[in-house]
Short mmCIF file of C-alpha atoms and ligand atoms in Angstrom, two decimals:
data_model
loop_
_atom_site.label_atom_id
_atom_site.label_comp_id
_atom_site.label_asym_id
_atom_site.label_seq_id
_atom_site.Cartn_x
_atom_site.Cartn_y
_atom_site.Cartn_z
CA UNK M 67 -17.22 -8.97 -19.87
CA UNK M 68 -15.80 -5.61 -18.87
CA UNK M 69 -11.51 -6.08 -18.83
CA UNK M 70 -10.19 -7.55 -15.43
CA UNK M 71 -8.06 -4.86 -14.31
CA UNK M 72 -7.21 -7.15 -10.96
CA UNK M 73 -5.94 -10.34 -10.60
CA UNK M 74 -6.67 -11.80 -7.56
CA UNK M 75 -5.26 -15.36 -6.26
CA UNK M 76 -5.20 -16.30 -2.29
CA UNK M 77 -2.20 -18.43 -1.21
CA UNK M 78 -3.38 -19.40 2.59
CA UNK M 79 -4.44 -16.12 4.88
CA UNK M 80 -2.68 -14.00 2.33
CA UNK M 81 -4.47 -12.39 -0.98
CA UNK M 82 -2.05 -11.24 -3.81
CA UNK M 83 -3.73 -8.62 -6.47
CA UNK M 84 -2.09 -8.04 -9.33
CA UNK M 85 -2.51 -4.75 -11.69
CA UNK M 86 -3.54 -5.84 -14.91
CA UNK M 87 -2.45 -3.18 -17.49
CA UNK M 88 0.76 -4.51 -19.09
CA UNK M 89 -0.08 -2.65 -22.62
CA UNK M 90 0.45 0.85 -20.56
CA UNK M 91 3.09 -0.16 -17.80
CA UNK M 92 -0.06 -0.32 -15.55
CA UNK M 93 -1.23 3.04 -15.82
CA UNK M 94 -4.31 3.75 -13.36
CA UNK M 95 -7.27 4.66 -14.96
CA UNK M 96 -10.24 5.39 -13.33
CA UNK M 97 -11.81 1.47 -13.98
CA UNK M 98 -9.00 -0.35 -12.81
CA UNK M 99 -8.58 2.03 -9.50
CA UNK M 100 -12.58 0.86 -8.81
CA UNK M 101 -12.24 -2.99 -9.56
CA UNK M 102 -8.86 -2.00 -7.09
CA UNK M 103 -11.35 -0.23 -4.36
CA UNK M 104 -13.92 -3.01 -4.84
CA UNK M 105 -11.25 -5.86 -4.51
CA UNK M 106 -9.40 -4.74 -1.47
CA UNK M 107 -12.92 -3.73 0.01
CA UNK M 108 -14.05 -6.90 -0.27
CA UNK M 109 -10.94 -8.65 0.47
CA UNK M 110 -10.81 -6.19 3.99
CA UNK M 111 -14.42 -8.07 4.73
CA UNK M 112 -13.11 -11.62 3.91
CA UNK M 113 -12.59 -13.30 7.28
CA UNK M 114 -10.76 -15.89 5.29
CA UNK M 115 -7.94 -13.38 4.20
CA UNK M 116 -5.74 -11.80 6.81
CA UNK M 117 -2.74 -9.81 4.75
CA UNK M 118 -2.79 -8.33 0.99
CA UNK M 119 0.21 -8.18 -1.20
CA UNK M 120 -0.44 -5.41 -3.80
CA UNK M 121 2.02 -6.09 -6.97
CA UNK M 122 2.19 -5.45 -10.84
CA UNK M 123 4.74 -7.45 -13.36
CA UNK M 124 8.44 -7.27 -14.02
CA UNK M 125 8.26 -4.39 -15.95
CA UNK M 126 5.71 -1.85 -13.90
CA UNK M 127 4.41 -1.94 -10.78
CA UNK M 128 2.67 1.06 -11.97
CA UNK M 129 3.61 4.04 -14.40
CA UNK M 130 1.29 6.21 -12.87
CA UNK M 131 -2.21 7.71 -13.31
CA UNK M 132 -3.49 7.74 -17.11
CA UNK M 133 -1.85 10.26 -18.77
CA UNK M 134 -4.58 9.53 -21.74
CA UNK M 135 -7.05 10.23 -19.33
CA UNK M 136 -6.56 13.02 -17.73
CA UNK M 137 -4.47 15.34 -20.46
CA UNK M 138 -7.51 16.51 -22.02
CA UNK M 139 -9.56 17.10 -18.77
CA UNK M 140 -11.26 20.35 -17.42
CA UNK M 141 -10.75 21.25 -13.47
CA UNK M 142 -14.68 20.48 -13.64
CA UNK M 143 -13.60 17.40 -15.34
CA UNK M 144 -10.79 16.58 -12.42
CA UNK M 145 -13.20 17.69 -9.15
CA UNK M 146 -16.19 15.45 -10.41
CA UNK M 147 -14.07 12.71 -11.16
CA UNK M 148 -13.57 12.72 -7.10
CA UNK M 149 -10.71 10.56 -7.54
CA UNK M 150 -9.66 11.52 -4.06
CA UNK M 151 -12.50 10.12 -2.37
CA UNK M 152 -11.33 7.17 -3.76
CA UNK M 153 -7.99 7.07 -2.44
CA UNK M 154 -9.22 7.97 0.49
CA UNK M 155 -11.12 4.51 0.75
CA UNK M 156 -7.72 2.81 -0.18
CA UNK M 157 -6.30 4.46 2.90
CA UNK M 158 -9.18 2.86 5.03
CA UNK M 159 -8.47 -0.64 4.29
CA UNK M 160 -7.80 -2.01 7.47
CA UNK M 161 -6.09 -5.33 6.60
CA UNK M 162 -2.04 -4.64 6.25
CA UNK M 163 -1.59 -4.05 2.42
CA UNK M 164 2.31 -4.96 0.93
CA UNK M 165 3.18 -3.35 -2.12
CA UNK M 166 5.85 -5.69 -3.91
CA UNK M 167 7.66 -3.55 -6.90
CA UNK M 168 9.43 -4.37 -9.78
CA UNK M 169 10.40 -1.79 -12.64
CA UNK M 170 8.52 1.15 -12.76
CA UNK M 171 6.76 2.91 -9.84
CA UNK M 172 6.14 6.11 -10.60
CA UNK M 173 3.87 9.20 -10.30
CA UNK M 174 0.22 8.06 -8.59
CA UNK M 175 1.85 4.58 -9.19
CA UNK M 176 4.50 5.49 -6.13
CA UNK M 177 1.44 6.80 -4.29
CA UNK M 178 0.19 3.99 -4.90
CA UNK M 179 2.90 2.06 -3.03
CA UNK M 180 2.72 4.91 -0.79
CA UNK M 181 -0.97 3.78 0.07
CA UNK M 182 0.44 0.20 1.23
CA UNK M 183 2.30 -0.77 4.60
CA UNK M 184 5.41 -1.65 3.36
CA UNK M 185 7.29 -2.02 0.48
CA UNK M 186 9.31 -4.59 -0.81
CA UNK M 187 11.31 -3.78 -3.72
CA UNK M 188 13.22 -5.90 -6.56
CA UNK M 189 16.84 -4.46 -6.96
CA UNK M 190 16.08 -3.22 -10.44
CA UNK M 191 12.70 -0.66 -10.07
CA UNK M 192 12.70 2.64 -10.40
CA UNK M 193 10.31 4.74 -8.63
CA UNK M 194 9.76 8.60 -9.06
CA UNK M 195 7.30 11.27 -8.87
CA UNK M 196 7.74 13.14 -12.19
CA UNK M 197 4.55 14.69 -12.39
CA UNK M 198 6.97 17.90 -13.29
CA UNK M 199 7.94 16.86 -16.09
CA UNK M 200 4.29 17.01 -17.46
CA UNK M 201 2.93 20.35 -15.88
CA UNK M 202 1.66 18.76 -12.78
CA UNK M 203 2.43 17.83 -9.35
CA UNK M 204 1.78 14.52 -7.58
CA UNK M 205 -1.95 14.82 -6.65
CA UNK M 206 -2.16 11.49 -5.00
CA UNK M 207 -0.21 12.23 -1.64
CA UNK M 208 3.40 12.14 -3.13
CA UNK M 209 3.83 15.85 -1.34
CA UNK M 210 2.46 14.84 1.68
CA UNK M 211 3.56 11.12 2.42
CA UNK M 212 6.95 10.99 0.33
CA UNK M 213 8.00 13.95 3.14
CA UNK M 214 7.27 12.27 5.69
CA UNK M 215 8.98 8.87 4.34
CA UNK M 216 12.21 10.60 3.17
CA UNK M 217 11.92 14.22 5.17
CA UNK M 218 11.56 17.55 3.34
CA UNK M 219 14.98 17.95 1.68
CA UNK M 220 15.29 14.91 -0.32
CA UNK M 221 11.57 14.82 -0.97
CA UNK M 222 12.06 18.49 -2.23
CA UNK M 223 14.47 17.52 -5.07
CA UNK M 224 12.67 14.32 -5.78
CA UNK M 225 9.59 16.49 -6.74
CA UNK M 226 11.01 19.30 -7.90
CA UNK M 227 13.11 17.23 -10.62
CA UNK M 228 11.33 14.90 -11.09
CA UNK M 229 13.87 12.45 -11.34
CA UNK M 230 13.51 8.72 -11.01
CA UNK M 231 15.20 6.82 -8.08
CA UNK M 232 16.70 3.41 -7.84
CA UNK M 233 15.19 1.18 -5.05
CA UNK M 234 18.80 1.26 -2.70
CA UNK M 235 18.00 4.76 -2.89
CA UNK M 236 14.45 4.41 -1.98
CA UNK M 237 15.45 2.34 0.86
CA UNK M 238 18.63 4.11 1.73
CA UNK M 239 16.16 7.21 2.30
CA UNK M 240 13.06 5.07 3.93
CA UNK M 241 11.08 4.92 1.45
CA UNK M 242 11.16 0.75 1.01
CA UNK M 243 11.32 -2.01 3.54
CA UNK M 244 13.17 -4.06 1.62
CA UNK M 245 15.15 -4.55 -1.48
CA UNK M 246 15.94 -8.51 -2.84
CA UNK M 247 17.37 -9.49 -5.90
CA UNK M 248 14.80 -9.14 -9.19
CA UNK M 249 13.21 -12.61 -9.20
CA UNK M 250 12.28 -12.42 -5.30
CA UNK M 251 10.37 -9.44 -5.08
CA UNK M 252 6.76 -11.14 -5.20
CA UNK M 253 8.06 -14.19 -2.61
CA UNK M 254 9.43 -11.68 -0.34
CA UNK M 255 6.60 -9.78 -0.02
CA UNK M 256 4.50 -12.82 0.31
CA UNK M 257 7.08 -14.23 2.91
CA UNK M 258 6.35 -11.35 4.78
CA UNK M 259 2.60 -11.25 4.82
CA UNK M 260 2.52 -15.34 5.49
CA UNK M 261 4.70 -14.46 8.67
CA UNK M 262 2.00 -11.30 9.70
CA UNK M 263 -0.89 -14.06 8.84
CA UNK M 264 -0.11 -16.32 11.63
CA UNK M 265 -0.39 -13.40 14.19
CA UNK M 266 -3.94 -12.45 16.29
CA UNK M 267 -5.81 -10.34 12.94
CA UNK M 268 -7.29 -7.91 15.35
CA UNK M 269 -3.81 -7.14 16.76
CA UNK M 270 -2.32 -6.92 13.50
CA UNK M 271 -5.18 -4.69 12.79
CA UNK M 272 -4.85 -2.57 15.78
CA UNK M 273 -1.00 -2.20 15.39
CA UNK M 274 -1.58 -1.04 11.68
CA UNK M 275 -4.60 1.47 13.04
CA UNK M 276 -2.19 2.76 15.67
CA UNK M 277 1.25 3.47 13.23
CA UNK M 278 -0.84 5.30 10.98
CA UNK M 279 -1.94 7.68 13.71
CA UNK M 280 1.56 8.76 14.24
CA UNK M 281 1.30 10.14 11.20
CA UNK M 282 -1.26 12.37 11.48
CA UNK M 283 -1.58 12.73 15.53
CA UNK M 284 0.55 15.07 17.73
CA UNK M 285 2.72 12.52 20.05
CA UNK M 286 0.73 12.68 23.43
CA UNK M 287 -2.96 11.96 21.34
CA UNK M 288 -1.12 9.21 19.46
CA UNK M 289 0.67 7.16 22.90
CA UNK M 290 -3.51 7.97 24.36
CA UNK M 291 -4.62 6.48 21.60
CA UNK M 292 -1.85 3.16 21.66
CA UNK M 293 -3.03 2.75 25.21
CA UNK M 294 -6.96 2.55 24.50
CA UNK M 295 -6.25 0.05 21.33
CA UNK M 296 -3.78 -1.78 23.96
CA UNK M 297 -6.20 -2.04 26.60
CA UNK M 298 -8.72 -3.14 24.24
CA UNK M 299 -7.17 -6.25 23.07
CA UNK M 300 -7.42 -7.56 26.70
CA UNK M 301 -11.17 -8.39 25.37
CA UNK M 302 -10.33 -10.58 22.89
CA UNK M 303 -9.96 -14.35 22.86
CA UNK M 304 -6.78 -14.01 20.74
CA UNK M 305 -4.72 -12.06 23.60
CA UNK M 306 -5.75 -14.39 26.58
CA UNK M 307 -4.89 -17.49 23.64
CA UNK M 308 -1.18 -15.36 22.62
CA UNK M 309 -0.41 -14.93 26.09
CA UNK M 310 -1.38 -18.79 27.82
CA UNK M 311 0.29 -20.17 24.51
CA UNK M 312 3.95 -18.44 25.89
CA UNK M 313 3.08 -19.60 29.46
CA UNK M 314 2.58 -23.19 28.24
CA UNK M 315 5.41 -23.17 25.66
CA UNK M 316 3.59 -24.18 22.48
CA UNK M 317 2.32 -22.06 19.51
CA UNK M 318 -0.66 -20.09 19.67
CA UNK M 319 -3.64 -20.91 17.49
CA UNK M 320 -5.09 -17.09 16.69
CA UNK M 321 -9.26 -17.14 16.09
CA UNK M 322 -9.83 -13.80 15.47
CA UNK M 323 -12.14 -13.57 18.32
C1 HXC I 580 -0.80 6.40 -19.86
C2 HXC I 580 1.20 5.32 -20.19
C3 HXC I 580 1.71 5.82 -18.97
C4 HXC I 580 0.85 6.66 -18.20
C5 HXC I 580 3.23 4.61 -19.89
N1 HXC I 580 2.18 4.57 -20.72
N2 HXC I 580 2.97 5.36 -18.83
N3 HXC I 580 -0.04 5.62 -20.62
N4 HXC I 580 -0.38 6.93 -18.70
N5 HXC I 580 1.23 7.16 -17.02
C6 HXC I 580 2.06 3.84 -21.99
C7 HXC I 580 2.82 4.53 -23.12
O1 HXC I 580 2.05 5.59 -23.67
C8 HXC I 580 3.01 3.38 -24.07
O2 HXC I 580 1.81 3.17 -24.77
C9 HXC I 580 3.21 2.18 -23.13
O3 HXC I 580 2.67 2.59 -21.88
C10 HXC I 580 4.68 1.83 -22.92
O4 HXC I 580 5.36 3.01 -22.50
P1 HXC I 580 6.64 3.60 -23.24
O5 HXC I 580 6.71 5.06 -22.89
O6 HXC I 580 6.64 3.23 -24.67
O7 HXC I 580 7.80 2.77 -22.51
P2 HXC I 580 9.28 3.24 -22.21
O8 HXC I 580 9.90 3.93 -23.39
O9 HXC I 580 9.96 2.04 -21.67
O10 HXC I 580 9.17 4.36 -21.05
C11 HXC I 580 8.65 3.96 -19.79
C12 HXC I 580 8.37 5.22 -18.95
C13 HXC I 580 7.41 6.16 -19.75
C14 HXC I 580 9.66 5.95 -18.63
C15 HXC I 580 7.73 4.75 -17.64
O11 HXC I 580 6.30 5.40 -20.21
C16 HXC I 580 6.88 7.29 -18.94
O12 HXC I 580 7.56 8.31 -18.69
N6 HXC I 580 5.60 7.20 -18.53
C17 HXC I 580 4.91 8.28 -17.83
C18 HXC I 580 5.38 8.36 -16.39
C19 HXC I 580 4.69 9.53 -15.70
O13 HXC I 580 4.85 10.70 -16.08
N7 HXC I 580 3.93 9.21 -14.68
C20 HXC I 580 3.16 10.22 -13.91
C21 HXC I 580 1.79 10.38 -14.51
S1 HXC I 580 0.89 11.66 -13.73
P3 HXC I 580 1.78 3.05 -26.38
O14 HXC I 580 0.33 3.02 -26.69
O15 HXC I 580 2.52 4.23 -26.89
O16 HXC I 580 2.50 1.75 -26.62
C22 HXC I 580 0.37 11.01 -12.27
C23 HXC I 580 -0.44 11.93 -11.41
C24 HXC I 580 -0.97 11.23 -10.19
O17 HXC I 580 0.62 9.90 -11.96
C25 HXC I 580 -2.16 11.96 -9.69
C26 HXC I 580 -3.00 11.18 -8.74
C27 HXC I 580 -3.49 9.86 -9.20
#
């Protein structure tokens, strides 16, 4: 049997996958990044699960792409490897994704996080993007989205250096949702996607659809767009169930209809 790069267990709504590298601090080769594609894919088409939490171990989240794997490659080599047609169906996934970190997140392995909703962080990981160091730059999105997480100037130095950064820095800068003591990180994040799992899935979906298009939509095309996704969940069972739940003072029970 080919090695199980993800671990995938399901606690309730909520579907944790962990990366299953420990030898190499979770580096991301190109078999585990398609059982990761495959697994979310799936997962995304799983009525049954409503939030993913994306994590590694205590040691790595992830220490990046495969340095093995790539250091004797060709740019023939790199551009039919297409890897980023394949984190471009990552960035599709329309199911909230959590990234919960612990030690090392670095290189495509922050882009990685980068790729998720949110990030929860234990007090003791270190992300980075020290592609530098090696005669690279991040090729993931680290120039594009770490920018727009931390704005130009500290993203600048963080790239430029290469240095890595503690996770009250990450989240001092707005990089990380949250930062809890070491043994909490997984249970936080999970805490967090249990909470999201109780809500209507097509808002949840909707609301993640329409924060990402701030991101790559001029204002007035982005508050157009809010509006149409708004109006639209006045079709679905779960809005006129969310909203006759607050009029009669109980807890609404979300369908996903
Ligand atoms: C392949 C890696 C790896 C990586 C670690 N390993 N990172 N293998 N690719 N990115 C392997 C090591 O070779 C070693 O294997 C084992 O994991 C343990 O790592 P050590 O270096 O022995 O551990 P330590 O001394 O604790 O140092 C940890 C570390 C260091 C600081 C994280 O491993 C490190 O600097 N790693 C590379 C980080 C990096 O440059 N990332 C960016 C990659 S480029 P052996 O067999 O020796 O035991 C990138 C581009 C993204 O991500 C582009 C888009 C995807």
């Amino acid at each position: 049997m080919a090695d199980q790069f993800i671990l995938t267990t399901l606690e309730g709504p909520v579907a944790i996958l962990t990366l299953n590298r420990p030898d190499v601090l979770n580096a991301l080769n190109i078999p585990l990044m398609d059982q990761l594609i495959e697994t979310m894919e799936r997962l995304d088409n799983d009525p049954a699960v409503r939030v993913m939490v994306l994590t590694g171990n205590d040691r790595a989240f992830a220490a990046g792409a495969d340095i093995k794997e790539m250091a004797e490659a060709s740019i023939v080599d790199m551009y039919e490897r297409n890897n980023l047609a394949r984190w471009e169906r990552i960035k599709r996934v329309r199911k909230p994704i959590i990234a919960a970190v612990s030690g090392f997140c670095l290189g495509g392995g922050c882009e990685l996080a980068m790729h998720c909703d949110m990030i929860v962080a234990a007090e003791g990981a270190q992300f980075g993007q020290p592609e530098i160091n090696i005669g690279v730059i991040p090729g993931a999105g680290g120039t594009q989205r770490l920018g727009k997480a931390v704005g130009k100037y500290r993203a600048m130095e963080l790239i430029l250096t290469g240095r890595f950064f503690s996770a009250h820095e990450a989240y001092d800068a707005g990089l990380v949702t949250k930062v809890v003591p070491n043994e909490l990180y997984r249970d936080e994040a999970i805490n967090i996607a249990k909470q999201i799992g109780e809500k209507s899935p097509m808002a949840v979906r909707f609301a993640k659809e329409a924060v990402l298009k701030a991101f790559e939509m001029p204002l007035s095309e982005g508050l157009d767009f809010e509006r149409k996704m708004f109006y639209m969940l006045f079709g679905t069972d779960d809005q006129k169930e969310g909203m006759a739940a607050f009029i009669e003072k109980r807890k609404a029970k979300y369908t996903g209809k």
